[in-house]
Short mmCIF file of C-alpha atoms and ligand atoms in Angstrom, two decimals:
data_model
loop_
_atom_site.label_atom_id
_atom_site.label_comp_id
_atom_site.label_asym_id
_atom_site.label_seq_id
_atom_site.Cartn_x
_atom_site.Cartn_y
_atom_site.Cartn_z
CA UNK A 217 16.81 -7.86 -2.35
CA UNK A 218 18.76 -10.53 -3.99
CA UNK A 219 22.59 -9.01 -4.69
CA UNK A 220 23.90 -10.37 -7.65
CA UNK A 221 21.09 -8.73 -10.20
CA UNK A 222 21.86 -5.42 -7.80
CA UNK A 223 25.40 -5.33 -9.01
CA UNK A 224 24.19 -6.04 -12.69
CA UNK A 225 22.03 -3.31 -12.70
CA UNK A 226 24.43 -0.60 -11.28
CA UNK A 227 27.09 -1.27 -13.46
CA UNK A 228 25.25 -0.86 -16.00
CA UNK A 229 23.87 2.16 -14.36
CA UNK A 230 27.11 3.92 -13.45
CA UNK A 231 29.10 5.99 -15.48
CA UNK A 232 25.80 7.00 -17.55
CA UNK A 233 23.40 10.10 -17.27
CA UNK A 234 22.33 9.16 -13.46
CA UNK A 235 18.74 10.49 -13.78
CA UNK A 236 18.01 9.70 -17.12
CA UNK A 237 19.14 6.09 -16.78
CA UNK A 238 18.54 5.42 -13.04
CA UNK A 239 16.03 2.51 -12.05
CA UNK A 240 12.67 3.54 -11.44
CA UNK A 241 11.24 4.02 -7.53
CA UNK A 242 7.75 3.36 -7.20
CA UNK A 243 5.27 4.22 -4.29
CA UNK A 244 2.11 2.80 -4.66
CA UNK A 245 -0.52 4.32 -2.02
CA UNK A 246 -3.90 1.83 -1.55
CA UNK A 247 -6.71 3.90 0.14
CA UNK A 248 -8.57 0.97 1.04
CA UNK A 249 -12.33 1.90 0.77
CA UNK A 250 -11.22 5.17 -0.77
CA UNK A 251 -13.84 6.06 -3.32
CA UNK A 252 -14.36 9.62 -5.05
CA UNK A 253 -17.18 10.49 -2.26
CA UNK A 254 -14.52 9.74 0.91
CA UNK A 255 -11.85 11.76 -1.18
CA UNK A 256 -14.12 14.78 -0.94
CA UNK A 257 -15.63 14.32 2.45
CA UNK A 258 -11.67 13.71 3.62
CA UNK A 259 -10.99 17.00 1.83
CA UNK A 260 -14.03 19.39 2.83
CA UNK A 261 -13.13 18.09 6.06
CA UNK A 262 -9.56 19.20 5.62
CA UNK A 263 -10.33 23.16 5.16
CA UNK A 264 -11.13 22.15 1.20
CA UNK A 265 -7.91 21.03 0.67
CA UNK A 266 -6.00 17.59 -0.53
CA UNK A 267 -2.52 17.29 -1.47
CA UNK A 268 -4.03 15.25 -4.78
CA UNK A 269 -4.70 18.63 -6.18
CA UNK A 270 -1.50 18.16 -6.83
CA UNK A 271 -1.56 15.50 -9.16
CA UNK A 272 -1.51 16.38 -12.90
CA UNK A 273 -2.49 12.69 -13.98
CA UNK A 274 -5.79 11.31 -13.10
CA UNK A 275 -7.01 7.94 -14.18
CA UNK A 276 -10.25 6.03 -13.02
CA UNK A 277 -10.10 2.17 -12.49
CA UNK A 278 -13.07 -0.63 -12.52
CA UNK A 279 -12.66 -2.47 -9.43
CA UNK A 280 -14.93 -5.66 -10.06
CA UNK A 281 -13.62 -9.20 -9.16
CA UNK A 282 -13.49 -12.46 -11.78
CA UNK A 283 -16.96 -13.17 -10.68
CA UNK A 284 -18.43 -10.01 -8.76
CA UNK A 285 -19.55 -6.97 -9.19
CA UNK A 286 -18.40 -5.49 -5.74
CA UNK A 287 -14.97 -7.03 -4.84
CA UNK A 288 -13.23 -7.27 -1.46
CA UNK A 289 -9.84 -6.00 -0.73
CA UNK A 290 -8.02 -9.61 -1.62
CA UNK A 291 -9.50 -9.77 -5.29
CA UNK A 292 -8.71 -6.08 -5.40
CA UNK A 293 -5.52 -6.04 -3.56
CA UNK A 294 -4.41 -9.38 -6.01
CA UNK A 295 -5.76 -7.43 -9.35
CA UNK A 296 -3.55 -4.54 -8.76
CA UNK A 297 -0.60 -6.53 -6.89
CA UNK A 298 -0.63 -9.31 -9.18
CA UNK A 299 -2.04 -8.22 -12.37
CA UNK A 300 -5.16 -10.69 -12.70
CA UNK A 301 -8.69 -10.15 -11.06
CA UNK A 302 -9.23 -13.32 -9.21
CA UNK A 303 -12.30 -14.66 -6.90
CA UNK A 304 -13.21 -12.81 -3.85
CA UNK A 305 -11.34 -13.46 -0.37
CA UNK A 306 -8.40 -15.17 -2.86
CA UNK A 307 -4.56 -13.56 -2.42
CA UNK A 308 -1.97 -13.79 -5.16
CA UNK A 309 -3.61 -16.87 -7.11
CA UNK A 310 -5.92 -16.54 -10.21
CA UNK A 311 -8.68 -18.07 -11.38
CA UNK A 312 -7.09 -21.14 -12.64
CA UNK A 313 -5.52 -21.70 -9.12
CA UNK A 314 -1.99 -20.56 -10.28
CA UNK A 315 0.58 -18.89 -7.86
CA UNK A 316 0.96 -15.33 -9.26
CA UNK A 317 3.77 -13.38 -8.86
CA UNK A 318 3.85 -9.71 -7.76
CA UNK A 319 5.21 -6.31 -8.53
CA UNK A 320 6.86 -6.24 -5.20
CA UNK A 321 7.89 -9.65 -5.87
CA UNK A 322 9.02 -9.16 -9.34
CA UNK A 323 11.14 -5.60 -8.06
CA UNK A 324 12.87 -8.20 -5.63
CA UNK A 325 14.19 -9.99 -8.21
CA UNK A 326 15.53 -6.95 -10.33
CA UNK A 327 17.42 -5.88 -7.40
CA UNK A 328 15.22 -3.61 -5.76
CA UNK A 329 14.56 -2.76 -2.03
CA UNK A 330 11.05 -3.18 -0.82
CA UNK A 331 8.40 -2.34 1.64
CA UNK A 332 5.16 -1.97 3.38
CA UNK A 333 3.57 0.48 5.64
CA UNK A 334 0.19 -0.18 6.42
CA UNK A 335 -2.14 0.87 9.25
CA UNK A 336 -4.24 -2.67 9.29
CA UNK A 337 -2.43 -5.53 10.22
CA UNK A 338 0.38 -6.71 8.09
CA UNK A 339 -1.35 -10.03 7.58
CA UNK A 340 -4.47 -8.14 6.23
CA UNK A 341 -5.49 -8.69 2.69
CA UNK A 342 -4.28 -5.52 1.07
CA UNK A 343 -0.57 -5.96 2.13
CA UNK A 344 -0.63 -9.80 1.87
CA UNK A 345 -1.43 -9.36 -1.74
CA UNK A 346 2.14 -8.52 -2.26
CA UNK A 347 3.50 -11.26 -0.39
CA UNK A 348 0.96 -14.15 -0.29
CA UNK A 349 -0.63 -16.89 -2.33
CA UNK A 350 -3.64 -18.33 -0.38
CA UNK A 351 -6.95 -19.26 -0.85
CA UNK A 352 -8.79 -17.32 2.16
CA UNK A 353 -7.61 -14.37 3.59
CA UNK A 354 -8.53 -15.47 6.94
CA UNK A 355 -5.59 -17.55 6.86
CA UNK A 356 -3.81 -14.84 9.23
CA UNK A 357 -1.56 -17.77 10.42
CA UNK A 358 -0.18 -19.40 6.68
CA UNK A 359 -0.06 -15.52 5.46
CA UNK A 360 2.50 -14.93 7.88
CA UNK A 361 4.91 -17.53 7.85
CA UNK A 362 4.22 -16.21 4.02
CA UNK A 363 5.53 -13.21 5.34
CA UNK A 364 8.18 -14.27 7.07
CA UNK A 365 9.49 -15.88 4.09
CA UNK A 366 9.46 -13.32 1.41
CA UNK A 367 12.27 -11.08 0.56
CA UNK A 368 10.30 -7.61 2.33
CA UNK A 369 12.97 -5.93 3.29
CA UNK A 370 11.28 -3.26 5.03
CA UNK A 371 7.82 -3.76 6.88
CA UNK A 372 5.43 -1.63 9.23
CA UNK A 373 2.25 -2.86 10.74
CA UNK A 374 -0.23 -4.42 13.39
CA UNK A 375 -0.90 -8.30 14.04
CA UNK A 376 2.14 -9.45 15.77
CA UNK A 377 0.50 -12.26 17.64
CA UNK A 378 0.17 -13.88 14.19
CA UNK A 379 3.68 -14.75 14.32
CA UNK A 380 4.57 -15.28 18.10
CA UNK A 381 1.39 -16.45 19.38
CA UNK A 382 0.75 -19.32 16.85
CA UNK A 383 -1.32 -22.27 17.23
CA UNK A 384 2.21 -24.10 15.44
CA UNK A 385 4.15 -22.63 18.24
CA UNK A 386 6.47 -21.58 16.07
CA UNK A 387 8.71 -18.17 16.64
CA UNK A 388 8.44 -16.58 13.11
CA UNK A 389 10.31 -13.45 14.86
CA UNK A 390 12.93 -15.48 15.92
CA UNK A 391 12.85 -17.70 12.53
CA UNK A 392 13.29 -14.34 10.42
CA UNK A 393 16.44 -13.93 11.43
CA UNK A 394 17.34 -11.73 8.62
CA UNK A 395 15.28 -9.52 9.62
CA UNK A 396 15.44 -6.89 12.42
CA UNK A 397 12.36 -6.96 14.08
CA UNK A 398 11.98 -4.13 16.56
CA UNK A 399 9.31 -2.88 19.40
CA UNK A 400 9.36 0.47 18.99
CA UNK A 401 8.85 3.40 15.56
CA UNK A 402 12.19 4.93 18.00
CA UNK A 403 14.39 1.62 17.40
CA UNK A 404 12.78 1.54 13.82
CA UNK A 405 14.16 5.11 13.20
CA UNK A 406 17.38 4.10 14.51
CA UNK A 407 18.21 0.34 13.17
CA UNK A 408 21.16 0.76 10.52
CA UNK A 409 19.47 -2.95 9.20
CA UNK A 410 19.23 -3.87 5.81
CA UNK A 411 16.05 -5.64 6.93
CA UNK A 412 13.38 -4.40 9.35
CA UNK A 413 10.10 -5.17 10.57
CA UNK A 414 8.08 -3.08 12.92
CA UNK A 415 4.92 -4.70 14.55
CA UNK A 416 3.04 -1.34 15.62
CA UNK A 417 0.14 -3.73 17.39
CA UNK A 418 -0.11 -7.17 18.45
CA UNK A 419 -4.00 -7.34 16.84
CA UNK A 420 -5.60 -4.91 14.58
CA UNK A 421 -4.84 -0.98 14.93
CA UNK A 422 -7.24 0.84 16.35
CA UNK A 423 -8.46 3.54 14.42
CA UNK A 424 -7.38 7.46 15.11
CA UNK A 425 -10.43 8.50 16.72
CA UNK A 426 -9.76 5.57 18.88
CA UNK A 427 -6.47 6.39 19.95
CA UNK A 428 -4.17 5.18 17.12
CA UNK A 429 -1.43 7.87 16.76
CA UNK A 430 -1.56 9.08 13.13
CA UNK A 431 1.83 8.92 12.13
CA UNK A 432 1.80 7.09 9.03
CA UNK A 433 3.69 9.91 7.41
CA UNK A 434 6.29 9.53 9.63
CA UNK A 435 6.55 5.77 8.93
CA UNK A 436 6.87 6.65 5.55
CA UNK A 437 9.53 9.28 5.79
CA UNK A 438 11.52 7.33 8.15
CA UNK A 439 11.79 4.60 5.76
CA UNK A 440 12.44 6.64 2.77
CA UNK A 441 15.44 7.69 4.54
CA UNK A 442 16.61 5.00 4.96
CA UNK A 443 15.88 3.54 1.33
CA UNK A 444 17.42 6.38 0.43
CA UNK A 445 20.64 6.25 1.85
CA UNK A 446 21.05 2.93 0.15
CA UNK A 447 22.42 2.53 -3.62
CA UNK A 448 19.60 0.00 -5.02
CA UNK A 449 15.88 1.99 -6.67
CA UNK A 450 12.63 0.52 -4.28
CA UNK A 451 9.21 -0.07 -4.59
CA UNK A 452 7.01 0.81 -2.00
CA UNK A 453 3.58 -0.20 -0.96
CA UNK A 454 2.11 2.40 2.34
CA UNK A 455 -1.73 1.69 2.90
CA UNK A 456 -4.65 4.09 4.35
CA UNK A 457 -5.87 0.89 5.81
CA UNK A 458 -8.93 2.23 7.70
CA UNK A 459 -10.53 4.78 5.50
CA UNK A 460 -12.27 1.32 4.58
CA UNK A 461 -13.30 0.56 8.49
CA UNK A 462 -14.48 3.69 8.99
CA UNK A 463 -16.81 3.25 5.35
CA UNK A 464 -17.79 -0.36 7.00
CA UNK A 465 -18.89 1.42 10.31
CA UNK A 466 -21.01 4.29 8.07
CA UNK A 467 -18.89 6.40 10.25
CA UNK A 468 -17.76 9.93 8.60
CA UNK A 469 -15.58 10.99 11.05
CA UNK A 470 -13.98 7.61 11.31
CA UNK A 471 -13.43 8.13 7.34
CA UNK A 472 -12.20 11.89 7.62
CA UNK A 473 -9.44 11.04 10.18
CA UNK A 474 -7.85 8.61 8.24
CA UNK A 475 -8.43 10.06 5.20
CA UNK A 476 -6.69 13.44 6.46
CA UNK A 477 -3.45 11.05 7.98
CA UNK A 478 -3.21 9.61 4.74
CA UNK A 479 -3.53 12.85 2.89
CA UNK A 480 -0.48 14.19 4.81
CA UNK A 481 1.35 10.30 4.00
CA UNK A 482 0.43 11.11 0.03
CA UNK A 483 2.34 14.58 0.84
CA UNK A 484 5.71 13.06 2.18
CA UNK A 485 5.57 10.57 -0.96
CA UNK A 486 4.83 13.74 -3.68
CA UNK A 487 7.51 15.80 -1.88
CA UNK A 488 10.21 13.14 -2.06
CA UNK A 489 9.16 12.50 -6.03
CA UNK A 490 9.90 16.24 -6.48
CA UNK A 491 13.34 16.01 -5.25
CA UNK A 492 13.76 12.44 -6.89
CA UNK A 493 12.93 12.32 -10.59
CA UNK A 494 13.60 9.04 -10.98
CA UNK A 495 10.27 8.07 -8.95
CA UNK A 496 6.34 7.54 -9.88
CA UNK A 497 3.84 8.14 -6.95
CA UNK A 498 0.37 6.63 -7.93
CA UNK A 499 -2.28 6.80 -5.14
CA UNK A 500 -5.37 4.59 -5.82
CA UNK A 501 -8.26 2.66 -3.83
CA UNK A 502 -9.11 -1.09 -4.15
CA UNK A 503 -12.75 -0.22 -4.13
CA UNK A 504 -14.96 2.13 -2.35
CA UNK A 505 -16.88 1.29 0.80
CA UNK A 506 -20.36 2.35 2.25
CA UNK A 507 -22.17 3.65 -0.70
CA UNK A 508 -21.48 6.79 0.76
CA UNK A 509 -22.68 10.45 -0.57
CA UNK A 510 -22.58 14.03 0.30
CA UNK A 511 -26.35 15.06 0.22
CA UNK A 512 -26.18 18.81 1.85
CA UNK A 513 -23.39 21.17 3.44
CA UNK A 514 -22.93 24.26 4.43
CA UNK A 515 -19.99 26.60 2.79
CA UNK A 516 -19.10 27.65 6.14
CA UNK A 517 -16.61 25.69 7.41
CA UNK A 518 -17.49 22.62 4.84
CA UNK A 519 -20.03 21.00 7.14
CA UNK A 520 -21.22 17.75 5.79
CA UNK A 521 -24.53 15.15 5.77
CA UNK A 522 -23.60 12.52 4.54
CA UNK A 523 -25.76 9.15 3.93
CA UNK A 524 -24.67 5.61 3.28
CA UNK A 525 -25.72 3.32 0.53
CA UNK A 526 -24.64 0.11 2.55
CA UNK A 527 -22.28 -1.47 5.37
CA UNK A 528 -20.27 -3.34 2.62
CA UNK A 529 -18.59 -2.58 -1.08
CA UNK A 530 -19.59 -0.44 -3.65
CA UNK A 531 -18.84 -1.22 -7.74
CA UNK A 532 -18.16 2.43 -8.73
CA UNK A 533 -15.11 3.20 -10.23
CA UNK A 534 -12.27 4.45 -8.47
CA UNK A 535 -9.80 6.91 -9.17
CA UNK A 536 -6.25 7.34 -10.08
CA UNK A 537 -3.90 10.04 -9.40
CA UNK A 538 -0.55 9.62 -10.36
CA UNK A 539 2.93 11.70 -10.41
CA UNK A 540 6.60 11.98 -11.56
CA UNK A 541 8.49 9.40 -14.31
CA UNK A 542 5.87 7.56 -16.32
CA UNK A 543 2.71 9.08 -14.46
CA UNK A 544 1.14 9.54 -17.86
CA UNK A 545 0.72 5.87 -18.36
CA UNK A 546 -2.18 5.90 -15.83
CA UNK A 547 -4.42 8.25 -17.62
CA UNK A 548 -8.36 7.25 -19.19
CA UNK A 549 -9.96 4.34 -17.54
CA UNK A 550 -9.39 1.00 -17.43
CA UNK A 551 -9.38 -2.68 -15.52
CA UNK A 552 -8.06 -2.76 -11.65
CA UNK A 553 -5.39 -5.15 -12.91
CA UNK A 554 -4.02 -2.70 -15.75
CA UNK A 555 -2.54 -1.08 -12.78
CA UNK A 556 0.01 -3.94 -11.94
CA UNK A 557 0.67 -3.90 -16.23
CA UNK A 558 1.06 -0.37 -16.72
CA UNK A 559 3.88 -0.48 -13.22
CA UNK A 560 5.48 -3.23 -15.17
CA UNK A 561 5.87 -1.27 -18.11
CA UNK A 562 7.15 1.81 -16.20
CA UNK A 563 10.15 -0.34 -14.52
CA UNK A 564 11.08 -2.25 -17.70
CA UNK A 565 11.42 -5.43 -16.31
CA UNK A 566 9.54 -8.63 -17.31
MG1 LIG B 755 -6.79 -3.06 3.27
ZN1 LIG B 756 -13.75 -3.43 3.34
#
């Protein structure tokens, strides 16, 4: 959050109509993996329900990369972070091997708050699209001194032996020193910080079924407490990191877990835009993953068969549901990257 434009833009702010005028919040939720098929397997396997019945806008995006059909979660990630579909494994630099900036970047500089809550790593392609400009995603050790770098002022996540147990020997905890990195969601809920960093894992999550506690709605609504006891509008990123694992493993209870904890994270963010009318809630995939289909089920109780198409990516389209101030921007179908463009055009900034 950089201070000066912060005072620009509440003076100009103050003394007008406060909702009509105030900046624009913006939580963006990234299923990863999260196509149509895991949407309704997540919700048959949630009593029929999903809180995106709730949505009045849909949209449908195509994810493919610059030169692929089926694109991974960094051309994906990049497209809707950045605003141009790049090669696959490539974060936050197009085509023509320029830096891009991105939407969390560009809030930054207009004086907003920002953060991420993810359930991968922090490090992991999704997130580091926000953050990072590097070649190869498997650069977990450049992407976060990347990290440590930027101006995130809130982050939650996994992977903290990327920056403590580095082959540079380097302390990036100790070297963000702006930053209140804690141990624990408790000392999280209770740092008054204007920066702080959670590492939830020292490697990758494990997934729910595995023991992972599924509180990513309670990530999210601790932090939108405290973004909103602050004066300055925020854009948020919170990812269902593993709905994409679970597609990967061609596991459908694996998908249905996470799918149902990030259901009940979409709720917290839908809620909070109903109270808040000055915020836009879009919930979206990168891609889908597994091929997967519903082939037969039983009425009674929803009880799914479900078959796989393939342990990797699949090209269909994904959708869009979107809600609150400028929601209607993300209706009909269109490009992955359209997404960053039409979020640009809802906060007014350049
Ligand atoms: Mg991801
Ligand atoms: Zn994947």
């Amino acid at each position: 959050m950089k201070k000066i434009l912060v005072c620009l833009l509440f003076h100009t702010a103050v003394g007008q109509s406060q909702q009509m005028d105030s900046p624009l919040n913006i939580i963006l939720m990234i299923g990863d993996g999260m196509g149509l098929s895991q949407i309704s397997a997540g919700m048959y396997a949630n009593n029929n329900q999903t809180v995106l019945e709730e949505f009045p806008v849909i949209g449908l995006c195509k994810t493919h990369s610059i030169n692929n059909l089926v694109t991974d979660s960094a051309a994906g990630g990049t497209a809707i972070a950045c605003g141009e579909k790049t090669y696959n494994y490539v974060l936050g630099i197009n085509s023509k091997n320029k830096k891009l900036e991105s939407v969390l970047e560009i809030c930054e500089d207009n004086g907003y708050n920002t953060g991420l809550i993810v359930n991968s790593s922090i490090v992991h392609a999704t997130p580091a699209s926000f953050y990072a400009n590097v070649n190869s995603r498997k650069n977990y050790g450049e992407i976060a001194l990347q990290l440590s770098e930027s101006d995130v002022d809130y982050f939650i996540g996994g992977g903290e032996k990327y920056f403590n147990k580095r082959k540079d020997s380097r302390d990036l905890i100790k070297e963000m020193n702006t930053v209140d990195v804690v141990k624990s969601f408790g000392a999280y809920k209770k740092s008054n910080a204007e920066r702080i960093g959670l590492f939830t894992y020292d490697d990758e999550p494990p997934s729910i079924i595995d023991g992972r506690e599924p509180i990513l709605a309670d990530y999210l609504t601790a932090t939108l407490d405290k973004l909103d006891r602050r004066e300055e509008p925020f854009f948020l990123m919170v990812e269902g990191s593993q709905i994409d694992w679970g597609g990967h493993a061609n596991d459908i209870d694996y998908i249905t877990s996470e799918y149902i904890e990030f259901n009940n994270t979409i709720e917290v963010a839908l809620n909070y835009a109903k109270n808040n009318s000055n915020t836009l809630v879009i919930v979206t995939a990168d891609h889908e993953t597994g091929g997967l289909a519903i082939t037969r089920g039983k009425i009674k109780n929803f009880k799914m068969v479900t078959g796989f198409n393939t342990i990797g990516h699949s090209a269909t389209m994904v959708p869009v549901f979107s809600y609150g101030k400028f929601s209607k921007l993300f209706a009909g179908i269109y490009e992955n990257n359209q997404i960053f463009h039409k979020m640009i055009k809802a906060l007014g900034v350049n």
